[in-house]
Amino acid sequence: MSDHLEFGLDTFGDVTSAPDGTALSHAQVIRNLVEEGVLADRVGIDFIGVGEHHRDDFAVSSPETVLAAIAARTSRIRLGSAVTVLSSDDPIRVFQRFATVDAISNGRAEVILGRGSFTESFPLFGYDLSQYETLFAEKLDLFVALIRQKAVTWQGSIRPPLTNQRVFPPIESGRLKTWIGVGGSPESVVRAARYSLPLMLAVIGGDPARFKPYADLYRRAFAQLGEPVLPIGVHSPGFVAETDEAARDLFFPPYKRMRDRIGGERGWPPMGRDEFEREIAQGSLYVGSPETVASKIAATVRTLGLSRFQLKYSAGPLPHEAMLSCIGLYGEKVVPLVRDMLA
């Protein structure tokens, strides 16, 4: 665990409900998300991550554009993706877009690269899912070459080679902070270490302690490379309200709706209240009062030796006003409580 533990918030820009229960427009959801980012900055959150999706239940397909809007209205919070689906994008364009956010924000941009848990972007952008592994491996290799800030000479099988190619704009100070987002593959953990990139574990179900072997593997890989270990972060869903009961009652209906919709596409049974309560008690749902959520985060930080914890606060149609309240409580109450517990 690093001396300076960072606290983040993540959102996928889920399409939320208006007070009358109707779905807001994608455009309004994006404007609301910018306001959420501005509030997160004001209450002292260290990072906000915005997801990338290409489907009707999520409003954000271009995280960098939203991050640029947040950057222009904030002064401190770091701004990143959650995650950028590198396999179906152009690494050079991804680098250029984040370099632009970095310029607008005066050096606050980060990127979390991953495969994502949805595959809609592959057919949309003309990529073959049979090349899933090759696309990610080669594009990551090229991206790592780009963040070194030198002229790039690179060759692979997915695009024409590059020879002594400069890419603009450069990062003004140092290098673009680039994480690898991992959902549970040991190969990805080792790859992050091999490229000297920090590790972001997506822990979205089950006991967080089951990810300890991945954290240990990552540290072992650095020990074998003879290099100092880099930060490990966790992204997990949750929601904070004044009391445990209020948090559970407010969060369960929208969370179930989101979970059942995605589950229906993947062959999962509908989620019952008992499973929801079990996931709060023993799993990876950080739902409750500030004290409850803080003690659960502190336990996960200790178990996995984290440098950052990112709470994914959006959940299907969960209203914007409820998310604003959650952000306020997270920044003003949960974060100080966790710091006290770990001091």
Coordinates of N, CA, C and O in Angstrom, one line a residue, residues 54-160:
H54 N -20.8 1.5 -26.5 CA -21.4 1.8 -27.8 C -22.8 1.1 -27.8 O -23.1 0.3 -28.7
R55 N -23.7 1.4 -26.9 CA -25.0 0.7 -26.8 C -26.0 1.7 -26.1 O -25.6 2.7 -25.5
D56 N -27.3 1.4 -26.2 CA -28.3 2.4 -25.9 C -28.4 2.7 -24.4 O -29.0 3.7 -24.0
D57 N -27.9 1.8 -23.5 CA -28.1 2.0 -22.1 C -26.9 2.8 -21.5 O -27.0 3.1 -20.3
F58 N -26.0 3.2 -22.3 CA -24.9 4.1 -21.8 C -24.7 5.2 -22.8 O -24.7 5.1 -24.0
A59 N -24.5 6.4 -22.2 CA -24.5 7.6 -23.0 C -23.1 8.0 -23.6 O -23.0 8.8 -24.5
V60 N -22.0 7.4 -23.0 CA -20.7 7.9 -23.4 C -20.0 6.9 -24.3 O -19.7 5.8 -23.9
S61 N -19.7 7.4 -25.5 CA -18.9 6.6 -26.5 C -17.5 7.2 -26.6 O -16.6 6.6 -27.2
S62 N -17.4 8.5 -26.2 CA -16.1 9.2 -26.4 C -15.7 9.8 -25.0 O -15.9 11.0 -24.8
P63 N -15.1 9.0 -24.1 CA -14.8 9.5 -22.8 C -13.9 10.8 -22.8 O -14.1 11.7 -22.0
E64 N -13.0 10.9 -23.8 CA -12.0 12.0 -23.8 C -12.7 13.3 -24.0 O -12.3 14.3 -23.4
T65 N -13.8 13.3 -24.8 CA -14.5 14.6 -25.0 C -15.2 15.0 -23.7 O -15.2 16.2 -23.4
V66 N -15.8 14.1 -23.0 CA -16.4 14.4 -21.7 C -15.4 14.9 -20.7 O -15.6 15.8 -20.0
L67 N -14.3 14.2 -20.7 CA -13.2 14.5 -19.7 C -12.6 15.9 -20.0 O -12.3 16.7 -19.1
A68 N -12.6 16.3 -21.3 CA -12.1 17.6 -21.7 C -13.1 18.7 -21.1 O -12.6 19.8 -20.7
A69 N -14.4 18.4 -21.2 CA -15.4 19.3 -20.6 C -15.2 19.5 -19.1 O -15.3 20.6 -18.6
I70 N -15.0 18.4 -18.4 CA -14.7 18.4 -17.0 C -13.4 19.1 -16.7 O -13.4 20.0 -15.8
A71 N -12.4 18.9 -17.5 CA -11.1 19.5 -17.3 C -11.2 21.0 -17.3 O -10.6 21.7 -16.5
A72 N -12.0 21.6 -18.2 CA -12.1 23.0 -18.4 C -12.8 23.7 -17.2 O -12.7 24.9 -17.0
R73 N -13.5 22.9 -16.4 CA -14.3 23.4 -15.2 C -13.7 23.0 -13.9 O -14.4 23.2 -12.8
T74 N -12.6 22.3 -13.9 CA -12.0 21.8 -12.6 C -10.5 22.2 -12.5 O -9.9 22.7 -13.5
S75 N -9.9 22.1 -11.4 CA -8.5 22.5 -11.2 C -7.6 21.4 -10.6 O -6.4 21.5 -10.8
R76 N -8.2 20.4 -10.0 CA -7.3 19.4 -9.3 C -7.5 18.0 -9.6 O -6.6 17.2 -9.7
I77 N -8.8 17.6 -9.9 CA -9.1 16.2 -10.0 C -8.4 15.6 -11.3 O -8.3 16.3 -12.3
R78 N -7.9 14.4 -11.2 CA -7.3 13.7 -12.3 C -8.4 13.1 -13.2 O -9.4 12.7 -12.6
L79 N -8.2 13.0 -14.5 CA -9.2 12.6 -15.4 C -8.8 11.5 -16.3 O -7.8 11.5 -16.9
G80 N -9.6 10.4 -16.3 CA -9.2 9.2 -17.1 C -10.4 8.5 -17.6 O -11.6 8.8 -17.4
S81 N -10.1 7.4 -18.3 CA -11.1 6.5 -18.8 C -11.3 5.3 -17.9 O -10.6 5.1 -17.0
A82 N -12.4 4.6 -18.1 CA -12.8 3.5 -17.2 C -13.6 2.4 -18.0 O -14.7 2.2 -17.7
V83 N -13.1 1.7 -19.0 CA -11.8 1.8 -19.6 C -11.9 2.3 -21.1 O -13.0 2.3 -21.6
T84 N -10.7 2.5 -21.7 CA -10.6 2.7 -23.1 C -10.5 1.3 -23.8 O -9.5 0.6 -23.4
V85 N -11.4 1.0 -24.7 CA -11.4 -0.3 -25.3 C -10.3 -0.2 -26.5 O -10.7 0.1 -27.6
L86 N -9.1 -0.5 -26.1 CA -8.0 -0.2 -27.1 C -8.1 -1.2 -28.3 O -7.7 -0.8 -29.4
S87 N -8.6 -2.4 -28.1 CA -8.6 -3.4 -29.2 C -9.4 -2.9 -30.4 O -9.0 -3.2 -31.5
S88 N -10.4 -2.0 -30.2 CA -11.2 -1.6 -31.4 C -11.0 -0.1 -31.6 O -11.8 0.6 -32.3
D89 N -9.9 0.4 -31.2 CA -9.5 1.8 -31.5 C -8.1 1.9 -32.1 O -7.4 0.9 -32.2
D90 N -7.7 3.1 -32.5 CA -6.4 3.3 -33.1 C -5.5 3.9 -32.0 O -5.8 5.0 -31.4
P91 N -4.5 3.2 -31.6 CA -3.6 3.6 -30.5 C -3.1 5.0 -30.7 O -2.9 5.8 -29.7
I92 N -2.8 5.4 -31.9 CA -2.2 6.8 -32.1 C -3.3 7.8 -31.8 O -3.0 8.8 -31.1
R93 N -4.5 7.6 -32.3 CA -5.6 8.5 -32.0 C -5.9 8.5 -30.5 O -6.2 9.6 -30.0
V94 N -5.9 7.4 -29.9 CA -6.2 7.4 -28.4 C -5.1 8.2 -27.7 O -5.4 9.1 -26.9
F95 N -3.8 8.0 -28.0 CA -2.8 8.8 -27.4 C -3.0 10.3 -27.7 O -2.9 11.1 -26.8
Q96 N -3.3 10.7 -28.9 CA -3.5 12.1 -29.3 C -4.7 12.7 -28.5 O -4.6 13.9 -28.1
R97 N -5.7 12.0 -28.4 CA -6.9 12.5 -27.7 C -6.6 12.7 -26.2 O -7.0 13.7 -25.6
F98 N -5.9 11.8 -25.6 CA -5.6 11.9 -24.2 C -4.5 13.0 -24.0 O -4.5 13.7 -22.9
A99 N -3.6 13.1 -24.9 CA -2.6 14.2 -24.8 C -3.3 15.5 -24.9 O -2.8 16.5 -24.2
T100 N -4.4 15.6 -25.6 CA -5.1 16.9 -25.7 C -5.8 17.1 -24.4 O -5.8 18.3 -23.9
V101 N -6.4 16.1 -23.8 CA -7.1 16.3 -22.5 C -6.0 16.7 -21.5 O -6.2 17.6 -20.6
D102 N -4.8 16.1 -21.6 CA -3.7 16.5 -20.7 C -3.3 17.9 -20.8 O -3.1 18.6 -19.8
A103 N -3.3 18.4 -22.0 CA -3.0 19.8 -22.3 C -4.1 20.8 -21.7 O -3.8 21.7 -20.9
I104 N -5.3 20.4 -21.9 CA -6.5 21.3 -21.5 C -6.5 21.3 -19.9 O -6.7 22.3 -19.3
S105 N -6.1 20.1 -19.3 CA -6.2 20.0 -17.8 C -4.9 20.3 -17.1 O -4.9 20.2 -15.9
N106 N -3.9 20.8 -17.9 CA -2.7 21.1 -17.3 C -2.0 19.9 -16.6 O -1.6 20.0 -15.4
G107 N -2.0 18.8 -17.3 CA -1.3 17.6 -16.8 C -2.0 16.6 -16.0 O -1.4 15.8 -15.2
R108 N -3.4 16.6 -16.0 CA -4.2 15.7 -15.2 C -4.8 14.5 -15.8 O -5.5 13.8 -15.2
A109 N -4.4 14.2 -17.1 CA -5.0 13.1 -17.8 C -4.3 11.8 -17.5 O -3.1 11.7 -17.2
E110 N -5.2 10.7 -17.5 CA -4.7 9.4 -17.3 C -5.5 8.5 -18.3 O -6.6 8.9 -18.7
V111 N -5.0 7.4 -18.7 CA -5.8 6.4 -19.5 C -5.7 5.1 -18.8 O -4.7 4.6 -18.4
I112 N -6.9 4.4 -18.8 CA -6.9 3.0 -18.3 C -7.3 2.2 -19.6 O -8.3 2.3 -20.1
L113 N -6.3 1.4 -20.0 CA -6.5 0.6 -21.2 C -7.0 -0.8 -20.9 O -6.5 -1.4 -19.9
G114 N -8.0 -1.3 -21.6 CA -8.5 -2.7 -21.3 C -9.2 -3.2 -22.5 O -9.3 -2.6 -23.6
R115 N -9.8 -4.4 -22.4 CA -10.5 -5.0 -23.4 C -12.0 -4.6 -23.3 O -12.8 -4.8 -24.3
G116 N -12.4 -4.2 -22.1 CA -13.8 -3.9 -21.9 C -14.6 -5.2 -21.7 O -14.1 -6.3 -22.2
S117 N -15.8 -5.1 -21.1 CA -16.6 -6.4 -20.9 C -17.7 -6.5 -22.0 O -18.5 -7.4 -21.9
F118 N -17.7 -5.6 -22.9 CA -18.7 -5.6 -24.0 C -18.0 -5.7 -25.3 O -16.8 -5.2 -25.4
T119 N -18.6 -6.2 -26.3 CA -17.9 -6.4 -27.6 C -18.6 -5.6 -28.8 O -18.2 -5.8 -29.9
E120 N -19.6 -4.7 -28.5 CA -20.3 -4.0 -29.5 C -19.3 -3.2 -30.4 O -19.6 -2.9 -31.6
S121 N -18.2 -2.7 -29.8 CA -17.3 -1.8 -30.6 C -16.6 -2.6 -31.8 O -16.2 -2.0 -32.7
F122 N -16.5 -3.9 -31.7 CA -15.8 -4.7 -32.7 C -16.5 -4.6 -34.0 O -15.9 -4.1 -35.0
P123 N -17.8 -5.1 -34.1 CA -18.4 -5.0 -35.4 C -18.7 -3.5 -35.8 O -18.6 -3.2 -37.0
L124 N -18.9 -2.6 -34.9 CA -19.1 -1.2 -35.2 C -18.0 -0.6 -36.0 O -18.2 0.2 -36.9
F125 N -16.8 -0.9 -35.5 CA -15.6 -0.3 -36.2 C -14.9 -1.3 -37.2 O -13.8 -1.0 -37.6
G126 N -15.6 -2.4 -37.4 CA -15.1 -3.3 -38.5 C -13.9 -4.2 -38.1 O -13.1 -4.6 -38.9
Y127 N -13.9 -4.6 -36.8 CA -12.9 -5.5 -36.3 C -13.5 -6.9 -36.1 O -14.6 -7.0 -35.7
D128 N -12.7 -7.9 -36.4 CA -13.1 -9.3 -36.3 C -12.8 -9.8 -34.8 O -11.7 -9.8 -34.4
L129 N -13.9 -10.3 -34.2 CA -13.7 -10.8 -32.8 C -12.7 -12.0 -32.7 O -12.1 -12.2 -31.7
S130 N -12.5 -12.7 -33.8 CA -11.5 -13.8 -33.8 C -10.1 -13.3 -33.6 O -9.2 -14.0 -33.3
Q131 N -9.9 -12.0 -33.8 CA -8.6 -11.4 -33.6 C -8.4 -10.7 -32.2 O -7.5 -9.9 -32.0
Y132 N -9.4 -11.0 -31.3 CA -9.5 -10.4 -30.0 C -8.1 -10.2 -29.3 O -7.7 -9.2 -28.9
E133 N -7.4 -11.4 -29.2 CA -6.1 -11.4 -28.5 C -5.0 -10.6 -29.2 O -4.3 -9.8 -28.6
T134 N -4.9 -10.8 -30.5 CA -3.9 -10.2 -31.3 C -4.0 -8.6 -31.3 O -3.1 -7.9 -31.2
L135 N -5.3 -8.2 -31.5 CA -5.6 -6.8 -31.5 C -5.1 -6.1 -30.2 O -4.5 -5.0 -30.3
F136 N -5.5 -6.7 -29.1 CA -5.1 -6.0 -27.8 C -3.6 -6.1 -27.6 O -3.0 -5.0 -27.3
A137 N -3.0 -7.2 -27.9 CA -1.5 -7.4 -27.6 C -0.7 -6.4 -28.5 O 0.2 -5.7 -28.0
E138 N -1.0 -6.3 -29.8 CA -0.3 -5.5 -30.7 C -0.5 -4.0 -30.4 O 0.4 -3.2 -30.5
K139 N -1.8 -3.6 -30.2 CA -2.1 -2.2 -30.0 C -1.5 -1.7 -28.7 O -1.1 -0.6 -28.6
L140 N -1.5 -2.6 -27.7 CA -0.9 -2.2 -26.4 C 0.6 -2.0 -26.6 O 1.2 -1.0 -26.1
D141 N 1.2 -2.8 -27.4 CA 2.7 -2.7 -27.7 C 3.0 -1.4 -28.3 O 3.9 -0.7 -28.0
L142 N 2.1 -1.0 -29.3 CA 2.3 0.3 -30.0 C 2.0 1.5 -29.0 O 2.8 2.4 -29.0
F143 N 1.0 1.3 -28.2 CA 0.7 2.4 -27.3 C 1.8 2.7 -26.3 O 2.2 3.8 -26.0
V144 N 2.4 1.6 -25.8 CA 3.6 1.8 -24.9 C 4.7 2.5 -25.6 O 5.4 3.3 -25.0
A145 N 4.9 2.2 -26.9 CA 6.0 2.9 -27.6 C 5.6 4.4 -27.7 O 6.5 5.2 -27.6
L146 N 4.4 4.7 -27.9 CA 4.0 6.1 -28.0 C 4.2 6.9 -26.7 O 4.6 8.0 -26.8
I147 N 3.9 6.3 -25.6 CA 4.0 7.0 -24.3 C 5.5 7.3 -23.9 O 5.7 8.1 -23.0
R148 N 6.4 6.6 -24.6 CA 7.8 6.9 -24.3 C 8.3 8.2 -24.8 O 9.4 8.7 -24.5
Q149 N 7.4 8.9 -25.6 CA 7.6 10.3 -26.1 C 8.9 10.4 -27.0 O 9.5 11.4 -27.0
K150 N 9.2 9.3 -27.7 CA 10.3 9.4 -28.7 C 9.7 9.0 -30.0 O 8.6 8.5 -30.1
A151 N 10.5 9.3 -31.1 CA 10.0 8.9 -32.4 C 9.8 7.4 -32.5 O 10.7 6.6 -31.9
V152 N 8.7 6.9 -33.1 CA 8.3 5.5 -33.0 C 8.7 4.8 -34.2 O 8.3 5.2 -35.3
T153 N 9.4 3.7 -34.1 CA 9.6 2.7 -35.1 C 8.9 1.4 -34.6 O 9.3 0.9 -33.6
W154 N 7.9 0.9 -35.3 CA 7.1 -0.2 -34.8 C 6.6 -1.0 -36.0 O 6.3 -0.5 -37.0
Q155 N 6.5 -2.4 -35.7 CA 6.0 -3.2 -36.8 C 5.1 -4.3 -36.1 O 5.5 -4.9 -35.1
G156 N 4.0 -4.6 -36.7 CA 3.1 -5.7 -36.3 C 2.3 -6.2 -37.4 O 2.6 -5.9 -38.6
S157 N 1.3 -7.0 -37.1 CA 0.5 -7.6 -38.2 C -0.8 -6.9 -38.5 O -1.5 -7.2 -39.4
I158 N -1.2 -5.9 -37.6 CA -2.6 -5.3 -37.7 C -2.6 -4.0 -38.5 O -3.7 -3.5 -38.7
R159 N -1.5 -3.4 -38.8 CA -1.4 -2.1 -39.5 C -0.1 -2.0 -40.2 O 0.9 -2.7 -39.8
P160 N 0.1 -1.1 -41.1 CA 1.4 -0.9 -41.7 C 2.4 -0.4 -40.7 O 2.1 0.2 -39.7

